Amino acid sequence: MSEPIPVFIGYDPRERAATNVLIDSLYQHSSAPLAITPLVTPQLERQGLYHRGKDPKQSTAFSFTRFLVPHLMGYQGWAVFMDCDMLCRGDIAELWAERSDDYALMCVQHEHVPAETVKFLGEVQSAYPKKNWSSLMLLNCGRCQALTPEYVNSASGLELHRFHWLAGDHEIGALDGRWNHLVDVQAAPTAAVAEGGPTLLHWTLGGPWFREQRTMGGPLAAEWFSARDDALKLWD
């Protein structure tokens, strides 16, 4: 039997609903066992692993805690990190199969230059190179040893999210865009997952779990609500 796939999810208390629906969608579609760990900031603080104050440009509670994943893995093996504002529509084991020891990490390499300056709940929308690359990462933890708790707590946001802790961009492998589709940023998908459509939907601008964004993504918002209903459905 294969070892469970370690999946770490960025957690923000304002997005509990999103986190729970994402977890259920991962389980429902996976062909392999999963070990899912939400990165809850107060827990990491009590463990002495995280102590930095809130950055003015930090829009979520997990903006920086994601970079503790290699430490939590003991700098061994591979792990998946994903933002909580996602929905899985297919088998995450297919993503796991993409990992390559040629790289320290792998991600979808978007070219996202936001036109807006504000996103969900009035949070600042920051523009920087490699934006959204760190929202879904396959991490080769043994090659991420620069990400010590000391570094994660002291480095700037740009140093972390632009991967300055790597020797260079040659250490970053590219994943197919279906693993991180940016809802209402990229063109709405027309193909189903089985036909090459996106497997992971990402509401980077805010999702339907926020009252004022109930229709974000149009049909994709309806799909999220359907997944929520499935996750909470009572057994008949």
PDB file of C-alpha atoms in Angstrom:
ATOM      1  CA  MET A   1       0.000   0.000   0.000  1.00  0.00           C
ATOM      2  CA  SER A   2       1.329   3.444  -0.920  1.00  0.00           C
ATOM      3  CA  GLU A   3       1.985   6.060   1.746  1.00  0.00           C
ATOM      4  CA  PRO A   4      -0.707   8.754   2.012  1.00  0.00           C
ATOM      5  CA  ILE A   5      -0.094  11.840  -0.084  1.00  0.00           C
ATOM      6  CA  PRO A   6       0.738  14.714   2.313  1.00  0.00           C
ATOM      7  CA  VAL A   7      -1.451  17.709   1.457  1.00  0.00           C
ATOM      8  CA  PHE A   8      -1.145  20.977   3.372  1.00  0.00           C
ATOM      9  CA  ILE A   9      -3.889  23.584   3.023  1.00  0.00           C
ATOM     10  CA  GLY A  10      -3.538  27.256   3.855  1.00  0.00           C
ATOM     11  CA  TYR A  11      -6.135  28.077   6.485  1.00  0.00           C
ATOM     12  CA  ASP A  12      -7.837  31.403   7.191  1.00  0.00           C
ATOM     13  CA  PRO A  13     -10.686  31.508   9.751  1.00  0.00           C
ATOM     14  CA  ARG A  14     -12.706  33.675   7.364  1.00  0.00           C
ATOM     15  CA  GLU A  15     -12.622  30.849   4.839  1.00  0.00           C
ATOM     16  CA  ARG A  16     -13.557  27.855   6.961  1.00  0.00           C
ATOM     17  CA  ALA A  17     -16.323  26.915   4.571  1.00  0.00           C
ATOM     18  CA  ALA A  18     -13.923  26.971   1.623  1.00  0.00           C
ATOM     19  CA  THR A  19     -11.417  24.808   3.511  1.00  0.00           C
ATOM     20  CA  ASN A  20     -13.991  22.174   4.436  1.00  0.00           C
ATOM     21  CA  VAL A  21     -15.435  21.956   0.925  1.00  0.00           C
ATOM     22  CA  LEU A  22     -11.942  21.693  -0.566  1.00  0.00           C
ATOM     23  CA  ILE A  23     -11.019  18.862   1.818  1.00  0.00           C
ATOM     24  CA  ASP A  24     -14.173  16.938   0.922  1.00  0.00           C
ATOM     25  CA  SER A  25     -13.585  17.451  -2.805  1.00  0.00           C
ATOM     26  CA  LEU A  26     -10.032  16.114  -2.465  1.00  0.00           C
ATOM     27  CA  TYR A  27     -11.217  12.969  -0.676  1.00  0.00           C
ATOM     28  CA  GLN A  28     -14.119  12.348  -3.019  1.00  0.00           C
ATOM     29  CA  HIS A  29     -11.993  12.324  -6.163  1.00  0.00           C
ATOM     30  CA  SER A  30      -8.708  10.820  -4.951  1.00  0.00           C
ATOM     31  CA  SER A  31      -7.620   7.326  -5.950  1.00  0.00           C
ATOM     32  CA  ALA A  32      -4.917   7.360  -3.241  1.00  0.00           C
ATOM     33  CA  PRO A  33      -5.034   7.871   0.536  1.00  0.00           C
ATOM     34  CA  LEU A  34      -4.473  11.451   1.630  1.00  0.00           C
ATOM     35  CA  ALA A  35      -2.971  12.979   4.771  1.00  0.00           C
ATOM     36  CA  ILE A  36      -4.478  16.483   4.857  1.00  0.00           C
ATOM     37  CA  THR A  37      -3.184  19.147   7.262  1.00  0.00           C
ATOM     38  CA  PRO A  38      -4.678  22.655   7.429  1.00  0.00           C
ATOM     39  CA  LEU A  39      -2.000  25.206   8.412  1.00  0.00           C
ATOM     40  CA  VAL A  40      -3.750  26.878  11.359  1.00  0.00           C
ATOM     41  CA  THR A  41      -1.691  29.898  12.428  1.00  0.00           C
ATOM     42  CA  PRO A  42      -2.433  29.807  16.208  1.00  0.00           C
ATOM     43  CA  GLN A  43      -1.317  26.157  16.303  1.00  0.00           C
ATOM     44  CA  LEU A  44       1.956  27.019  14.553  1.00  0.00           C
ATOM     45  CA  GLU A  45       2.430  29.932  16.948  1.00  0.00           C
ATOM     46  CA  ARG A  46       1.935  27.692  19.983  1.00  0.00           C
ATOM     47  CA  GLN A  47       4.537  25.314  18.564  1.00  0.00           C
ATOM     48  CA  GLY A  48       7.018  28.197  18.357  1.00  0.00           C
ATOM     49  CA  LEU A  49       7.232  27.900  14.568  1.00  0.00           C
ATOM     50  CA  TYR A  50       5.588  31.173  13.607  1.00  0.00           C
ATOM     51  CA  HIS A  51       5.752  34.555  15.271  1.00  0.00           C
ATOM     52  CA  ARG A  52       5.824  37.269  12.626  1.00  0.00           C
ATOM     53  CA  GLY A  53       3.326  40.109  12.791  1.00  0.00           C
ATOM     54  CA  LYS A  54       0.746  40.769  10.076  1.00  0.00           C
ATOM     55  CA  ASP A  55       2.241  42.406   7.014  1.00  0.00           C
ATOM     56  CA  PRO A  56       0.179  45.299   5.538  1.00  0.00           C
ATOM     57  CA  LYS A  57       0.210  43.492   2.172  1.00  0.00           C
ATOM     58  CA  GLN A  58      -0.761  40.123   3.692  1.00  0.00           C
ATOM     59  CA  SER A  59      -4.260  39.240   2.506  1.00  0.00           C
ATOM     60  CA  THR A  60      -4.642  35.826   4.212  1.00  0.00           C
ATOM     61  CA  ALA A  61      -3.531  34.161   7.433  1.00  0.00           C
ATOM     62  CA  PHE A  62      -1.480  31.663   5.436  1.00  0.00           C
ATOM     63  CA  SER A  63       0.457  34.103   3.231  1.00  0.00           C
ATOM     64  CA  PHE A  64       3.717  33.026   4.880  1.00  0.00           C
ATOM     65  CA  THR A  65       2.910  29.864   6.840  1.00  0.00           C
ATOM     66  CA  ARG A  66       2.847  27.869   3.554  1.00  0.00           C
ATOM     67  CA  PHE A  67       6.634  28.090   3.518  1.00  0.00           C
ATOM     68  CA  LEU A  68       6.852  26.076   6.747  1.00  0.00           C
ATOM     69  CA  VAL A  69       5.732  22.908   4.931  1.00  0.00           C
ATOM     70  CA  PRO A  70       9.271  21.582   4.260  1.00  0.00           C
ATOM     71  CA  HIS A  71      10.114  22.015   7.962  1.00  0.00           C
ATOM     72  CA  LEU A  72       6.906  20.252   9.000  1.00  0.00           C
ATOM     73  CA  MET A  73       7.935  17.405   6.696  1.00  0.00           C
ATOM     74  CA  GLY A  74      11.365  17.182   8.323  1.00  0.00           C
ATOM     75  CA  TYR A  75      12.870  18.249   4.978  1.00  0.00           C
ATOM     76  CA  GLN A  76      12.133  14.797   3.601  1.00  0.00           C
ATOM     77  CA  GLY A  77      10.041  13.605   0.676  1.00  0.00           C
ATOM     78  CA  TRP A  78       7.488  15.566  -1.297  1.00  0.00           C
ATOM     79  CA  ALA A  79       4.367  17.434  -0.194  1.00  0.00           C
ATOM     80  CA  VAL A  80       1.522  19.357  -1.794  1.00  0.00           C
ATOM     81  CA  PHE A  81       0.563  22.841  -0.650  1.00  0.00           C
ATOM     82  CA  MET A  82      -2.605  24.565  -1.837  1.00  0.00           C
ATOM     83  CA  ASP A  83      -4.584  27.646  -0.892  1.00  0.00           C
ATOM     84  CA  CYS A  84      -7.938  26.957   0.747  1.00  0.00           C
ATOM     85  CA  ASP A  85      -9.896  28.947  -1.852  1.00  0.00           C
ATOM     86  CA  MET A  86      -9.839  26.050  -4.303  1.00  0.00           C
ATOM     87  CA  LEU A  87     -12.107  23.230  -5.401  1.00  0.00           C
ATOM     88  CA  CYS A  88     -10.802  19.886  -6.647  1.00  0.00           C
ATOM     89  CA  ARG A  89     -12.708  18.352  -9.567  1.00  0.00           C
ATOM     90  CA  GLY A  90     -10.448  15.359 -10.269  1.00  0.00           C
ATOM     91  CA  ASP A  91      -7.837  12.975  -8.894  1.00  0.00           C
ATOM     92  CA  ILE A  92      -5.087  14.727  -6.920  1.00  0.00           C
ATOM     93  CA  ALA A  93      -2.994  11.562  -7.325  1.00  0.00           C
ATOM     94  CA  GLU A  94      -2.513  12.646 -10.947  1.00  0.00           C
ATOM     95  CA  LEU A  95      -0.835  15.831  -9.693  1.00  0.00           C
ATOM     96  CA  TRP A  96       1.283  13.764  -7.284  1.00  0.00           C
ATOM     97  CA  ALA A  97       2.485  11.662 -10.205  1.00  0.00           C
ATOM     98  CA  GLU A  98       3.905  14.797 -11.860  1.00  0.00           C
ATOM     99  CA  ARG A  99       6.662  15.333  -9.280  1.00  0.00           C
ATOM    100  CA  SER A 100      10.203  15.221 -10.642  1.00  0.00           C
ATOM    101  CA  ASP A 101      13.453  15.141  -8.684  1.00  0.00           C
ATOM    102  CA  ASP A 102      14.898  17.517 -11.280  1.00  0.00           C
ATOM    103  CA  TYR A 103      13.233  20.319  -9.333  1.00  0.00           C
ATOM    104  CA  ALA A 104      12.982  21.773  -5.826  1.00  0.00           C
ATOM    105  CA  LEU A 105       9.355  22.702  -6.441  1.00  0.00           C
ATOM    106  CA  MET A 106       6.783  22.572  -9.195  1.00  0.00           C
ATOM    107  CA  CYS A 107       3.878  24.936  -9.826  1.00  0.00           C
ATOM    108  CA  VAL A 108       1.652  26.452 -12.478  1.00  0.00           C
ATOM    109  CA  GLN A 109       3.613  29.404 -13.821  1.00  0.00           C
ATOM    110  CA  HIS A 110       0.923  32.032 -14.361  1.00  0.00           C
ATOM    111  CA  GLU A 111       1.497  35.403 -15.922  1.00  0.00           C
ATOM    112  CA  HIS A 112      -1.031  37.191 -13.737  1.00  0.00           C
ATOM    113  CA  VAL A 113      -0.790  40.992 -13.662  1.00  0.00           C
ATOM    114  CA  PRO A 114      -3.875  42.123 -11.720  1.00  0.00           C
ATOM    115  CA  ALA A 115      -5.709  45.189 -12.961  1.00  0.00           C
ATOM    116  CA  GLU A 116      -7.551  45.674  -9.668  1.00  0.00           C
ATOM    117  CA  THR A 117      -5.990  47.059  -6.457  1.00  0.00           C
ATOM    118  CA  VAL A 118      -8.488  45.475  -4.024  1.00  0.00           C
ATOM    119  CA  LYS A 119      -9.708  41.887  -3.776  1.00  0.00           C
ATOM    120  CA  PHE A 120     -11.972  40.033  -1.311  1.00  0.00           C
ATOM    121  CA  LEU A 121     -13.109  41.774   1.901  1.00  0.00           C
ATOM    122  CA  GLY A 122     -11.209  44.913   0.907  1.00  0.00           C
ATOM    123  CA  GLU A 123      -7.808  43.205   1.087  1.00  0.00           C
ATOM    124  CA  VAL A 124      -4.974  44.774  -0.894  1.00  0.00           C
ATOM    125  CA  GLN A 125      -4.275  43.207  -4.295  1.00  0.00           C
ATOM    126  CA  SER A 126      -0.506  43.247  -4.784  1.00  0.00           C
ATOM    127  CA  ALA A 127       1.187  42.866  -8.153  1.00  0.00           C
ATOM    128  CA  TYR A 128       4.562  41.110  -8.306  1.00  0.00           C
ATOM    129  CA  PRO A 129       6.401  38.669 -10.581  1.00  0.00           C
ATOM    130  CA  LYS A 130       5.407  35.007 -10.161  1.00  0.00           C
ATOM    131  CA  LYS A 131       2.051  36.006  -8.655  1.00  0.00           C
ATOM    132  CA  ASN A 132      -0.050  32.954  -7.702  1.00  0.00           C
ATOM    133  CA  TRP A 133       2.838  30.548  -8.349  1.00  0.00           C
ATOM    134  CA  SER A 134       2.994  29.738  -4.631  1.00  0.00           C
ATOM    135  CA  SER A 135      -0.764  29.094  -4.325  1.00  0.00           C
ATOM    136  CA  LEU A 136      -0.321  25.498  -5.511  1.00  0.00           C
ATOM    137  CA  MET A 137       3.087  23.889  -5.011  1.00  0.00           C
ATOM    138  CA  LEU A 138       4.598  20.455  -5.229  1.00  0.00           C
ATOM    139  CA  LEU A 139       7.494  20.785  -2.780  1.00  0.00           C
ATOM    140  CA  ASN A 140      10.602  18.589  -2.914  1.00  0.00           C
ATOM    141  CA  CYS A 141      11.257  19.158   0.780  1.00  0.00           C
ATOM    142  CA  GLY A 142      14.844  17.925   0.882  1.00  0.00           C
ATOM    143  CA  ARG A 143      15.773  20.675  -1.561  1.00  0.00           C
ATOM    144  CA  CYS A 144      13.933  23.390   0.380  1.00  0.00           C
ATOM    145  CA  GLN A 145      16.173  23.422   3.445  1.00  0.00           C
ATOM    146  CA  ALA A 146      16.656  27.193   3.199  1.00  0.00           C
ATOM    147  CA  LEU A 147      13.064  27.473   4.464  1.00  0.00           C
ATOM    148  CA  THR A 148      13.895  27.282   8.146  1.00  0.00           C
ATOM    149  CA  PRO A 149      11.383  28.735  10.616  1.00  0.00           C
ATOM    150  CA  GLU A 150      13.878  31.540  11.261  1.00  0.00           C
ATOM    151  CA  TYR A 151      13.964  32.445   7.568  1.00  0.00           C
ATOM    152  CA  VAL A 152      10.196  32.160   7.108  1.00  0.00           C
ATOM    153  CA  ASN A 153       9.663  34.503  10.056  1.00  0.00           C
ATOM    154  CA  SER A 154      12.162  37.120   8.884  1.00  0.00           C
ATOM    155  CA  ALA A 155      12.222  37.133   5.060  1.00  0.00           C
ATOM    156  CA  SER A 156      10.105  39.604   3.146  1.00  0.00           C
ATOM    157  CA  GLY A 157       6.991  38.528   1.348  1.00  0.00           C
ATOM    158  CA  LEU A 158       8.621  39.107  -2.035  1.00  0.00           C
ATOM    159  CA  GLU A 159      11.666  37.025  -1.053  1.00  0.00           C
ATOM    160  CA  LEU A 160       9.388  34.143  -0.109  1.00  0.00           C
ATOM    161  CA  HIS A 161       6.807  34.296  -2.907  1.00  0.00           C
ATOM    162  CA  ARG A 162       9.366  35.008  -5.627  1.00  0.00           C
ATOM    163  CA  PHE A 163      11.429  32.017  -4.439  1.00  0.00           C
ATOM    164  CA  HIS A 164      14.614  33.930  -3.674  1.00  0.00           C
ATOM    165  CA  TRP A 165      15.519  31.064  -1.337  1.00  0.00           C
ATOM    166  CA  LEU A 166      16.225  28.847  -4.365  1.00  0.00           C
ATOM    167  CA  ALA A 167      19.457  28.904  -6.378  1.00  0.00           C
ATOM    168  CA  GLY A 168      17.478  30.104  -9.388  1.00  0.00           C
ATOM    169  CA  ASP A 169      14.404  29.604 -11.530  1.00  0.00           C
ATOM    170  CA  HIS A 170      15.948  26.473 -13.026  1.00  0.00           C
ATOM    171  CA  GLU A 171      14.889  24.749  -9.792  1.00  0.00           C
ATOM    172  CA  ILE A 172      11.193  25.441 -10.502  1.00  0.00           C
ATOM    173  CA  GLY A 173       9.321  22.942 -12.676  1.00  0.00           C
ATOM    174  CA  ALA A 174       6.208  23.901 -14.638  1.00  0.00           C
ATOM    175  CA  LEU A 175       2.855  22.181 -14.096  1.00  0.00           C
ATOM    176  CA  ASP A 176      -0.018  22.151 -16.542  1.00  0.00           C
ATOM    177  CA  GLY A 177      -2.424  25.052 -16.043  1.00  0.00           C
ATOM    178  CA  ARG A 178      -5.296  22.688 -15.259  1.00  0.00           C
ATOM    179  CA  TRP A 179      -3.862  22.405 -11.739  1.00  0.00           C
ATOM    180  CA  ASN A 180      -4.490  26.060 -10.856  1.00  0.00           C
ATOM    181  CA  HIS A 181      -7.244  27.729 -12.876  1.00  0.00           C
ATOM    182  CA  LEU A 182      -7.775  31.326 -11.714  1.00  0.00           C
ATOM    183  CA  VAL A 183     -11.529  31.935 -11.604  1.00  0.00           C
ATOM    184  CA  ASP A 184     -12.626  35.245 -13.166  1.00  0.00           C
ATOM    185  CA  VAL A 185      -9.000  35.992 -14.039  1.00  0.00           C
ATOM    186  CA  GLN A 186      -8.559  33.443 -16.819  1.00  0.00           C
ATOM    187  CA  ALA A 187     -11.158  32.688 -19.446  1.00  0.00           C
ATOM    188  CA  ALA A 188     -13.995  30.532 -18.111  1.00  0.00           C
ATOM    189  CA  PRO A 189     -13.380  26.844 -18.852  1.00  0.00           C
ATOM    190  CA  THR A 190     -15.559  25.166 -21.439  1.00  0.00           C
ATOM    191  CA  ALA A 191     -14.168  21.617 -21.261  1.00  0.00           C
ATOM    192  CA  ALA A 192     -14.949  19.067 -18.572  1.00  0.00           C
ATOM    193  CA  VAL A 193     -12.119  17.577 -16.532  1.00  0.00           C
ATOM    194  CA  ALA A 194     -12.191  14.386 -18.615  1.00  0.00           C
ATOM    195  CA  GLU A 195     -11.725  16.534 -21.721  1.00  0.00           C
ATOM    196  CA  GLY A 196      -8.734  18.468 -20.363  1.00  0.00           C
ATOM    197  CA  GLY A 197     -10.605  21.122 -18.390  1.00  0.00           C
ATOM    198  CA  PRO A 198      -9.196  22.468 -15.105  1.00  0.00           C
ATOM    199  CA  THR A 199      -8.865  20.024 -12.218  1.00  0.00           C
ATOM    200  CA  LEU A 200      -8.298  22.648  -9.526  1.00  0.00           C
ATOM    201  CA  LEU A 201     -10.408  25.816  -9.520  1.00  0.00           C
ATOM    202  CA  HIS A 202      -8.890  28.739  -7.607  1.00  0.00           C
ATOM    203  CA  TRP A 203     -10.998  31.716  -6.488  1.00  0.00           C
ATOM    204  CA  THR A 204      -8.027  34.037  -5.983  1.00  0.00           C
ATOM    205  CA  LEU A 205     -10.226  37.170  -6.058  1.00  0.00           C
ATOM    206  CA  GLY A 206     -12.627  35.797  -3.442  1.00  0.00           C
ATOM    207  CA  GLY A 207     -15.198  33.050  -3.678  1.00  0.00           C
ATOM    208  CA  PRO A 208     -18.883  32.262  -3.186  1.00  0.00           C
ATOM    209  CA  TRP A 209     -18.382  31.539   0.533  1.00  0.00           C
ATOM    210  CA  PHE A 210     -18.296  35.334   0.982  1.00  0.00           C
ATOM    211  CA  ARG A 211     -21.814  36.770   1.029  1.00  0.00           C
ATOM    212  CA  GLU A 212     -21.002  39.608  -1.384  1.00  0.00           C
ATOM    213  CA  GLN A 213     -19.341  37.233  -3.852  1.00  0.00           C
ATOM    214  CA  ARG A 214     -21.964  34.491  -4.058  1.00  0.00           C
ATOM    215  CA  THR A 215     -21.919  34.538  -7.874  1.00  0.00           C
ATOM    216  CA  MET A 216     -18.148  34.802  -8.393  1.00  0.00           C
ATOM    217  CA  GLY A 217     -17.362  32.600 -11.386  1.00  0.00           C
ATOM    218  CA  GLY A 218     -20.981  32.241 -12.561  1.00  0.00           C
ATOM    219  CA  PRO A 219     -21.483  28.511 -13.297  1.00  0.00           C
ATOM    220  CA  LEU A 220     -18.344  27.727 -11.277  1.00  0.00           C
ATOM    221  CA  ALA A 221     -19.934  29.366  -8.225  1.00  0.00           C
ATOM    222  CA  ALA A 222     -22.947  27.083  -8.718  1.00  0.00           C
ATOM    223  CA  GLU A 223     -20.524  24.155  -8.911  1.00  0.00           C
ATOM    224  CA  TRP A 224     -18.958  25.192  -5.585  1.00  0.00           C
ATOM    225  CA  PHE A 225     -22.378  25.369  -3.904  1.00  0.00           C
ATOM    226  CA  SER A 226     -23.195  21.923  -5.282  1.00  0.00           C
ATOM    227  CA  ALA A 227     -19.953  20.587  -3.807  1.00  0.00           C
ATOM    228  CA  ARG A 228     -20.806  22.236  -0.495  1.00  0.00           C
ATOM    229  CA  ASP A 229     -24.237  20.616  -0.486  1.00  0.00           C
ATOM    230  CA  ASP A 230     -22.668  17.224  -1.210  1.00  0.00           C
ATOM    231  CA  ALA A 231     -20.137  17.682   1.603  1.00  0.00           C
ATOM    232  CA  LEU A 232     -22.852  18.531   4.153  1.00  0.00           C
ATOM    233  CA  LYS A 233     -25.572  16.191   2.923  1.00  0.00           C
ATOM    234  CA  LEU A 234     -27.239  14.057   5.556  1.00  0.00           C
ATOM    235  CA  TRP A 235     -27.391  10.341   4.893  1.00  0.00           C
ATOM    236  CA  ASP A 236     -30.819   9.352   3.615  1.00  0.00           C
TER     237      ASP A 236
END
